[in-house]
């Protein structure tokens, strides 16, 4: 009987000790995670995401106006205006590519606006027939910015010949109708996303109220999209054209903006957009709460080196920018004539990818729920 009492006493002691330990861990976690995530989300939502979407909406409206004028009077001046407006709109898109969640995910904005390389055979077939359905999945590589890139810069080998494709060419009218159809879809989707974020849908409230730290939280979604979109830079914009997926055989025709020859320019905009999102910086350079502050709050360190993880990521971003700036456009030509300078940039982009995909989520206790390329 005495032995049974001793066992029961020991059992009760263990239970009490376990309860005390759990309460202590909970208290420690609460004390540790008191970072103001709502302030961080408000900064990112109000000062980065919505202004970037507004800029894209404004540039798209300007491009549509230029396309309308060009379609009505196709001359040298209107073609130059269309080409310049296109480049400005494509720049604006690079600042929004990373926000593929919520309204953008519903509109499948990234796939509908920027699937590249574009399928010129399909585009020309659509123009010849005059019938096409831009809403189908199969149409993604025949619309959006990459299709306009071809139609504004690549339908012929010279500026004057491009102009003739919209004036004297037998398919000129169909070609004009096609670029108008592409513009209508781009404008519709961008306006829908902007409206959903602002007064029309107030998604900003949903975004800033989801202050958890798990995978489904706004922070979790953002981290996943940073990883995914950085992979667009790593593979889509640089690695695949360089031959990283084809055993070293370059595929220069697969660069983004192949016809307008602004591939590096776009990659620089893209990398900078993700760097600013990480640092919580708005378009004017004002430094608000961002992921760098979040990691610093937790005193996060890289998995395989010493020092601050936040500083390591920011230093790697700087290296990426420095190496990208050394690549002359057109990227498609540099890949063939000086692949080493492109490879140097790819190496730094890859190092940043590891920090973003492995070290940062690990420090935050997050799981990356999408694997762009199976790495």
Tab-separated table of C-alpha atoms in Angstrom:
chain	number	residue	atom	x	y	z
A	1	UNK	CA	0.000	0.000	0.000
A	2	UNK	CA	2.849	2.357	0.918
A	3	UNK	CA	4.566	1.552	-2.391
A	4	UNK	CA	1.375	2.435	-4.315
A	5	UNK	CA	1.130	5.765	-2.462
A	6	UNK	CA	4.710	6.606	-3.354
A	7	UNK	CA	4.056	5.909	-7.038
A	8	UNK	CA	0.916	8.052	-6.965
A	9	UNK	CA	2.809	10.892	-5.271
A	10	UNK	CA	5.582	10.721	-7.857
A	11	UNK	CA	3.005	10.754	-10.660
A	12	UNK	CA	1.334	13.883	-9.250
A	13	UNK	CA	4.698	15.615	-8.889
A	14	UNK	CA	5.469	14.920	-12.559
A	15	UNK	CA	2.090	16.325	-13.674
A	16	UNK	CA	2.526	19.522	-11.646
A	17	UNK	CA	6.079	19.936	-12.933
A	18	UNK	CA	4.858	19.492	-16.508
A	19	UNK	CA	2.107	22.107	-16.060
A	20	UNK	CA	4.554	24.592	-14.560
A	21	UNK	CA	7.002	23.964	-17.385
A	22	UNK	CA	4.350	24.491	-20.086
A	23	UNK	CA	3.147	27.710	-18.485
A	24	UNK	CA	6.711	28.942	-18.287
A	25	UNK	CA	7.319	28.119	-22.000
A	26	UNK	CA	4.071	29.857	-23.000
A	27	UNK	CA	5.056	32.900	-20.985
A	28	UNK	CA	8.528	32.861	-22.529
A	29	UNK	CA	7.028	32.628	-26.051
A	30	UNK	CA	4.661	35.525	-25.334
A	31	UNK	CA	7.501	37.633	-24.017
A	32	UNK	CA	9.682	36.683	-26.984
A	33	UNK	CA	7.087	37.344	-29.710
A	34	UNK	CA	5.788	40.797	-28.919
A	35	UNK	CA	6.959	42.297	-32.208
A	36	UNK	CA	4.353	44.694	-33.584
A	37	UNK	CA	3.421	42.672	-36.654
A	38	UNK	CA	0.339	44.798	-37.328
A	39	UNK	CA	2.504	47.917	-37.680
A	40	UNK	CA	4.754	46.033	-40.066
A	41	UNK	CA	1.803	44.852	-42.171
A	42	UNK	CA	0.286	48.353	-42.182
A	43	UNK	CA	3.565	49.766	-43.459
A	44	UNK	CA	3.909	47.126	-46.169
A	45	UNK	CA	0.235	47.292	-47.176
A	46	UNK	CA	-0.356	51.045	-47.085
A	47	UNK	CA	3.083	52.311	-48.093
A	48	UNK	CA	4.365	49.645	-50.465
A	49	UNK	CA	1.685	47.352	-51.908
A	50	UNK	CA	-1.138	49.813	-52.602
A	51	UNK	CA	1.158	52.574	-53.975
A	52	UNK	CA	2.852	50.041	-56.244
A	53	UNK	CA	-0.491	48.824	-57.547
A	54	UNK	CA	-1.593	52.439	-58.027
A	55	UNK	CA	1.554	53.124	-60.015
A	56	UNK	CA	0.910	50.044	-62.158
A	57	UNK	CA	-2.708	51.085	-62.708
A	58	UNK	CA	-1.607	54.576	-63.737
A	59	UNK	CA	1.045	53.272	-66.143
A	60	UNK	CA	-1.401	50.802	-67.664
A	61	UNK	CA	-3.920	53.585	-68.231
A	62	UNK	CA	-1.217	55.641	-69.944
A	63	UNK	CA	-0.261	52.658	-72.096
A	64	UNK	CA	-3.874	52.078	-73.056
A	65	UNK	CA	-4.180	55.727	-74.086
A	66	UNK	CA	-1.027	55.387	-76.189
A	67	UNK	CA	-2.300	52.180	-77.807
A	68	UNK	CA	-5.629	53.828	-78.643
A	69	UNK	CA	-3.842	56.780	-80.249
A	70	UNK	CA	-1.492	54.484	-82.153
A	71	UNK	CA	-4.377	52.386	-83.423
A	72	UNK	CA	-6.160	55.495	-84.670
A	73	UNK	CA	-3.107	57.085	-86.252
A	74	UNK	CA	-0.199	54.720	-86.722
A	75	UNK	CA	2.790	56.939	-87.321
A	76	UNK	CA	6.351	57.136	-86.058
A	77	UNK	CA	5.528	59.438	-83.137
A	78	UNK	CA	2.650	57.308	-81.883
A	79	UNK	CA	4.735	54.118	-82.155
A	80	UNK	CA	7.533	55.710	-80.118
A	81	UNK	CA	4.957	56.792	-77.553
A	82	UNK	CA	3.546	53.274	-77.364
A	83	UNK	CA	7.004	51.750	-76.943
A	84	UNK	CA	7.979	54.204	-74.189
A	85	UNK	CA	4.667	53.745	-72.366
A	86	UNK	CA	5.096	49.978	-72.583
A	87	UNK	CA	8.538	50.137	-70.963
A	88	UNK	CA	7.218	52.301	-68.113
A	89	UNK	CA	4.305	49.917	-67.512
A	90	UNK	CA	6.624	46.892	-67.596
A	91	UNK	CA	8.827	48.602	-64.991
A	92	UNK	CA	5.763	49.160	-62.790
A	93	UNK	CA	4.815	45.491	-63.099
A	94	UNK	CA	8.185	44.400	-61.688
A	95	UNK	CA	7.274	46.187	-58.436
A	96	UNK	CA	4.013	44.215	-58.128
A	97	UNK	CA	5.050	40.740	-59.244
A	98	UNK	CA	5.799	39.585	-55.689
A	99	UNK	CA	2.282	40.305	-54.393
A	100	UNK	CA	0.629	37.208	-55.910
A	101	UNK	CA	-1.852	36.542	-53.116
A	102	UNK	CA	-5.358	37.710	-52.225
A	103	UNK	CA	-6.823	39.732	-55.128
A	104	UNK	CA	-3.818	39.129	-57.409
A	105	UNK	CA	-4.045	35.399	-56.847
A	106	UNK	CA	-7.745	35.494	-57.694
A	107	UNK	CA	-6.955	37.249	-60.979
A	108	UNK	CA	-3.869	35.044	-61.525
A	109	UNK	CA	-2.130	38.296	-62.274
A	110	UNK	CA	1.422	36.998	-62.642
A	111	UNK	CA	0.474	34.224	-65.075
A	112	UNK	CA	-1.900	36.392	-67.089
A	113	UNK	CA	0.369	39.427	-67.332
A	114	UNK	CA	3.857	37.999	-67.550
A	115	UNK	CA	4.201	34.453	-68.874
A	116	UNK	CA	7.381	34.390	-70.917
A	117	UNK	CA	8.795	33.552	-73.379
A	118	UNK	CA	5.809	34.442	-75.511
A	119	UNK	CA	4.564	32.185	-78.298
A	120	UNK	CA	4.887	34.262	-81.465
A	121	UNK	CA	3.488	31.471	-83.645
A	122	UNK	CA	0.309	31.443	-81.588
A	123	UNK	CA	0.111	35.240	-81.593
A	124	UNK	CA	0.446	35.437	-85.375
A	125	UNK	CA	-2.108	32.655	-85.779
A	126	UNK	CA	-4.544	34.573	-83.588
A	127	UNK	CA	-3.982	37.728	-85.610
A	128	UNK	CA	-4.436	35.901	-88.907
A	129	UNK	CA	-7.662	34.214	-87.841
A	130	UNK	CA	-8.987	37.181	-85.916
A	131	UNK	CA	-10.554	34.795	-83.396
A	132	UNK	CA	-9.102	33.926	-79.992
A	133	UNK	CA	-10.098	33.441	-76.383
A	134	UNK	CA	-7.695	35.215	-74.039
A	135	UNK	CA	-9.355	33.738	-70.942
A	136	UNK	CA	-8.075	30.197	-71.487
A	137	UNK	CA	-5.019	28.757	-69.739
A	138	UNK	CA	-3.580	27.900	-73.147
A	139	UNK	CA	-3.574	31.589	-74.092
A	140	UNK	CA	-1.219	32.696	-71.318
A	141	UNK	CA	1.858	32.630	-73.525
A	142	UNK	CA	0.191	34.723	-76.209
A	143	UNK	CA	-0.857	37.742	-74.145
A	144	UNK	CA	0.280	40.112	-71.417
A	145	UNK	CA	3.496	42.108	-71.403
A	146	UNK	CA	5.564	39.496	-73.291
A	147	UNK	CA	3.085	39.478	-76.199
A	148	UNK	CA	3.057	43.286	-76.327
A	149	UNK	CA	6.865	43.204	-76.194
A	150	UNK	CA	6.796	41.195	-79.428
A	151	UNK	CA	4.056	43.237	-81.078
A	152	UNK	CA	5.635	46.636	-80.302
A	153	UNK	CA	9.279	45.708	-80.912
A	154	UNK	CA	9.559	42.372	-82.700
A	155	UNK	CA	7.149	42.082	-85.617
A	156	UNK	CA	9.952	43.163	-87.954
A	157	UNK	CA	13.675	43.847	-87.838
A	158	UNK	CA	13.538	47.643	-88.082
A	159	UNK	CA	11.450	50.445	-86.627
A	160	UNK	CA	10.016	51.400	-90.033
A	161	UNK	CA	9.175	47.794	-90.851
A	162	UNK	CA	7.366	47.452	-87.515
A	163	UNK	CA	5.377	50.561	-88.387
A	164	UNK	CA	4.432	49.074	-91.756
A	165	UNK	CA	3.041	46.001	-89.992
A	166	UNK	CA	0.403	48.351	-88.553
A	167	UNK	CA	-0.226	50.370	-91.705
A	168	UNK	CA	0.230	48.711	-95.092
A	169	UNK	CA	0.418	45.086	-93.994
A	170	UNK	CA	-2.726	43.079	-94.949
A	171	UNK	CA	-3.112	42.031	-91.308
A	172	UNK	CA	-2.648	45.529	-89.901
A	173	UNK	CA	-6.244	45.894	-88.753
A	174	UNK	CA	-6.275	42.485	-87.094
A	175	UNK	CA	-2.942	43.299	-85.420
A	176	UNK	CA	-4.366	46.539	-84.007
A	177	UNK	CA	-7.437	44.728	-82.775
A	178	UNK	CA	-5.209	42.189	-81.051
A	179	UNK	CA	-3.146	44.729	-79.102
A	180	UNK	CA	-6.382	46.464	-78.070
A	181	UNK	CA	-7.756	43.136	-76.820
A	182	UNK	CA	-4.543	42.493	-74.871
A	183	UNK	CA	-4.697	45.959	-73.337
A	184	UNK	CA	-8.333	45.528	-72.334
A	185	UNK	CA	-7.536	42.344	-70.451
A	186	UNK	CA	-4.459	43.765	-68.718
A	187	UNK	CA	-6.339	46.890	-67.670
A	188	UNK	CA	-9.331	44.902	-66.432
A	189	UNK	CA	-7.227	42.628	-64.232
A	190	UNK	CA	-4.975	45.352	-62.826
A	191	UNK	CA	-7.974	47.581	-62.023
A	192	UNK	CA	-9.746	44.650	-60.349
A	193	UNK	CA	-6.762	43.982	-58.095
A	194	UNK	CA	-6.268	47.637	-57.192
A	195	UNK	CA	-9.975	48.073	-56.432
A	196	UNK	CA	-10.008	44.954	-54.260
A	197	UNK	CA	-7.106	46.279	-52.188
A	198	UNK	CA	-8.625	49.739	-51.736
A	199	UNK	CA	-12.068	51.180	-51.126
A	200	UNK	CA	-13.779	48.786	-53.505
A	201	UNK	CA	-12.889	45.687	-51.500
A	202	UNK	CA	-10.801	46.836	-48.551
A	203	UNK	CA	-8.528	43.804	-48.750
A	204	UNK	CA	-6.020	46.012	-46.966
A	205	UNK	CA	-8.080	45.481	-43.805
A	206	UNK	CA	-7.974	41.700	-44.227
A	207	UNK	CA	-4.242	41.839	-44.866
A	208	UNK	CA	-3.340	44.004	-41.872
A	209	UNK	CA	-5.690	42.164	-39.494
A	210	UNK	CA	-4.151	38.750	-40.210
A	211	UNK	CA	-1.325	39.342	-37.735
A	212	UNK	CA	-0.432	35.754	-36.947
A	213	UNK	CA	2.973	34.297	-37.630
A	214	UNK	CA	1.994	30.953	-39.186
A	215	UNK	CA	1.932	29.827	-42.804
A	216	UNK	CA	-1.587	31.191	-43.432
A	217	UNK	CA	-0.872	34.563	-41.873
A	218	UNK	CA	-0.109	37.642	-43.955
A	219	UNK	CA	3.543	37.367	-42.946
A	220	UNK	CA	3.601	33.695	-43.892
A	221	UNK	CA	2.027	34.456	-47.285
A	222	UNK	CA	4.498	37.257	-47.924
A	223	UNK	CA	7.509	35.098	-47.103
A	224	UNK	CA	6.264	32.402	-49.459
A	225	UNK	CA	5.768	34.920	-52.246
A	226	UNK	CA	9.195	36.468	-51.674
A	227	UNK	CA	10.724	33.018	-52.143
A	228	UNK	CA	8.605	32.230	-55.200
A	229	UNK	CA	9.192	35.577	-56.868
A	230	UNK	CA	12.918	35.519	-56.145
A	231	UNK	CA	12.935	32.242	-58.051
A	232	UNK	CA	11.349	34.050	-61.012
A	233	UNK	CA	14.411	36.311	-60.940
A	234	UNK	CA	16.830	33.418	-60.350
A	235	UNK	CA	15.547	31.039	-63.003
A	236	UNK	CA	13.062	32.841	-65.228
A	237	UNK	CA	14.947	36.072	-65.772
A	238	UNK	CA	18.559	34.832	-65.531
A	239	UNK	CA	19.157	31.104	-64.969
A	240	UNK	CA	17.118	29.463	-67.736
A	241	UNK	CA	18.355	31.794	-70.514
A	242	UNK	CA	21.893	31.285	-69.181
A	243	UNK	CA	21.529	27.513	-69.543
A	244	UNK	CA	21.262	26.516	-65.877
A	245	UNK	CA	18.447	24.091	-66.667
A	246	UNK	CA	19.917	22.795	-69.942
A	247	UNK	CA	23.358	21.549	-68.891
A	248	UNK	CA	25.017	24.813	-69.837
A	249	UNK	CA	23.374	25.241	-73.228
A	250	UNK	CA	22.246	28.873	-73.331
A	251	UNK	CA	18.713	29.743	-74.371
A	252	UNK	CA	18.968	33.503	-74.992
A	253	UNK	CA	15.591	33.663	-76.725
A	254	UNK	CA	13.961	32.822	-73.382
A	255	UNK	CA	14.916	36.072	-71.657
A	256	UNK	CA	12.190	38.385	-70.450
A	257	UNK	CA	11.585	41.306	-72.829
A	258	UNK	CA	13.553	39.619	-75.617
A	259	UNK	CA	12.351	42.045	-78.297
A	260	UNK	CA	12.583	45.358	-76.443
A	261	UNK	CA	15.992	44.303	-75.076
A	262	UNK	CA	15.401	45.615	-71.550
A	263	UNK	CA	15.851	42.292	-69.741
A	264	UNK	CA	18.555	43.423	-67.290
A	265	UNK	CA	16.714	46.681	-66.689
A	266	UNK	CA	13.631	44.696	-65.639
A	267	UNK	CA	15.669	42.286	-63.513
A	268	UNK	CA	17.163	45.232	-61.630
A	269	UNK	CA	13.695	46.666	-60.976
A	270	UNK	CA	12.487	43.262	-59.843
A	271	UNK	CA	15.346	42.571	-57.451
A	272	UNK	CA	15.052	46.084	-55.963
A	273	UNK	CA	11.310	45.647	-55.385
A	274	UNK	CA	11.926	42.510	-53.327
A	275	UNK	CA	14.796	44.152	-51.454
A	276	UNK	CA	12.578	47.123	-50.554
A	277	UNK	CA	9.759	44.828	-49.453
A	278	UNK	CA	12.193	42.985	-47.175
A	279	UNK	CA	13.410	46.278	-45.696
A	280	UNK	CA	9.965	47.876	-45.474
A	281	UNK	CA	10.966	50.767	-47.747
A	282	UNK	CA	8.429	52.685	-49.777
A	283	UNK	CA	8.978	54.139	-53.226
A	284	UNK	CA	10.516	57.293	-51.757
A	285	UNK	CA	13.051	55.340	-49.717
A	286	UNK	CA	11.318	55.887	-46.372
A	287	UNK	CA	12.349	53.017	-44.103
A	288	UNK	CA	9.409	51.533	-42.164
A	289	UNK	CA	8.947	48.246	-40.358
A	290	UNK	CA	9.923	45.294	-42.521
A	291	UNK	CA	11.272	41.766	-42.396
A	292	UNK	CA	14.716	43.086	-41.516
A	293	UNK	CA	13.279	44.521	-38.288
A	294	UNK	CA	11.358	41.294	-37.619
A	295	UNK	CA	14.492	39.163	-37.914
A	296	UNK	CA	16.501	41.605	-35.829
A	297	UNK	CA	13.840	41.504	-33.112
A	298	UNK	CA	14.304	37.742	-32.823
A	299	UNK	CA	18.095	38.101	-32.963
A	300	UNK	CA	18.074	35.683	-35.904
A	301	UNK	CA	21.354	34.352	-37.243
A	302	UNK	CA	22.219	32.578	-40.515
A	303	UNK	CA	22.120	28.791	-40.278
A	304	UNK	CA	25.699	28.234	-41.396
A	305	UNK	CA	27.535	31.461	-40.595
A	306	UNK	CA	27.732	33.915	-37.732
A	307	UNK	CA	26.323	37.432	-37.483
A	308	UNK	CA	22.892	38.880	-38.026
A	309	UNK	CA	20.602	37.164	-40.554
A	310	UNK	CA	19.012	40.496	-41.413
A	311	UNK	CA	22.419	42.006	-42.187
A	312	UNK	CA	23.443	38.919	-44.153
A	313	UNK	CA	20.366	39.128	-46.391
A	314	UNK	CA	20.754	42.869	-46.944
A	315	UNK	CA	24.447	42.426	-47.767
A	316	UNK	CA	23.552	39.699	-50.252
A	317	UNK	CA	20.922	41.934	-51.856
A	318	UNK	CA	23.627	44.559	-52.360
A	319	UNK	CA	25.895	42.009	-54.048
A	320	UNK	CA	23.054	40.941	-56.343
A	321	UNK	CA	22.417	44.546	-57.377
A	322	UNK	CA	26.116	45.187	-57.972
A	323	UNK	CA	26.509	42.110	-60.169
A	324	UNK	CA	23.307	42.739	-62.147
A	325	UNK	CA	24.431	46.288	-62.910
A	326	UNK	CA	27.543	44.919	-64.593
A	327	UNK	CA	25.485	43.052	-67.204
A	328	UNK	CA	24.886	45.072	-70.365
A	329	UNK	CA	21.581	44.790	-72.186
A	330	UNK	CA	20.547	43.092	-74.332
A	331	UNK	CA	20.886	40.151	-71.961
A	332	UNK	CA	20.254	37.734	-74.826
A	333	UNK	CA	23.441	38.938	-76.503
A	334	UNK	CA	25.571	39.124	-73.353
A	335	UNK	CA	24.706	35.508	-72.519
A	336	UNK	CA	26.405	34.504	-75.763
A	337	UNK	CA	29.337	36.922	-75.730
A	338	UNK	CA	30.179	37.236	-72.018
A	339	UNK	CA	28.358	34.556	-70.074
A	340	UNK	CA	30.774	34.901	-67.126
A	341	UNK	CA	29.389	38.295	-66.123
A	342	UNK	CA	25.869	36.854	-66.169
A	343	UNK	CA	26.964	33.778	-64.239
A	344	UNK	CA	28.531	35.975	-61.562
A	345	UNK	CA	25.161	37.614	-61.005
A	346	UNK	CA	23.401	34.252	-61.004
A	347	UNK	CA	25.742	32.970	-58.277
A	348	UNK	CA	24.893	35.894	-55.990
A	349	UNK	CA	21.172	35.535	-56.728
A	350	UNK	CA	21.446	31.857	-55.797
A	351	UNK	CA	23.140	32.707	-52.472
A	352	UNK	CA	20.326	35.130	-51.666
A	353	UNK	CA	17.797	32.451	-52.605
A	354	UNK	CA	19.196	30.103	-49.947
A	355	UNK	CA	18.987	32.804	-47.284
A	356	UNK	CA	15.422	33.705	-48.263
A	357	UNK	CA	14.130	30.178	-48.719
A	358	UNK	CA	15.915	28.385	-45.867
A	359	UNK	CA	17.359	30.725	-43.245
A	360	UNK	CA	14.577	33.309	-43.077
A	361	UNK	CA	11.608	30.888	-42.794
A	362	UNK	CA	13.562	28.785	-40.293
A	363	UNK	CA	14.183	31.804	-38.076
A	364	UNK	CA	10.482	32.671	-38.227
A	365	UNK	CA	9.283	29.109	-37.647
A	366	UNK	CA	7.596	29.127	-41.063
A	367	UNK	CA	7.258	26.441	-43.710
A	368	UNK	CA	7.597	27.283	-47.385
A	369	UNK	CA	4.479	25.715	-48.873
A	370	UNK	CA	5.532	25.999	-52.492
A	371	UNK	CA	8.671	24.820	-54.202
A	372	UNK	CA	9.136	26.631	-57.506
A	373	UNK	CA	11.650	24.228	-58.969
A	374	UNK	CA	11.908	21.310	-56.626
A	375	UNK	CA	15.067	22.522	-54.833
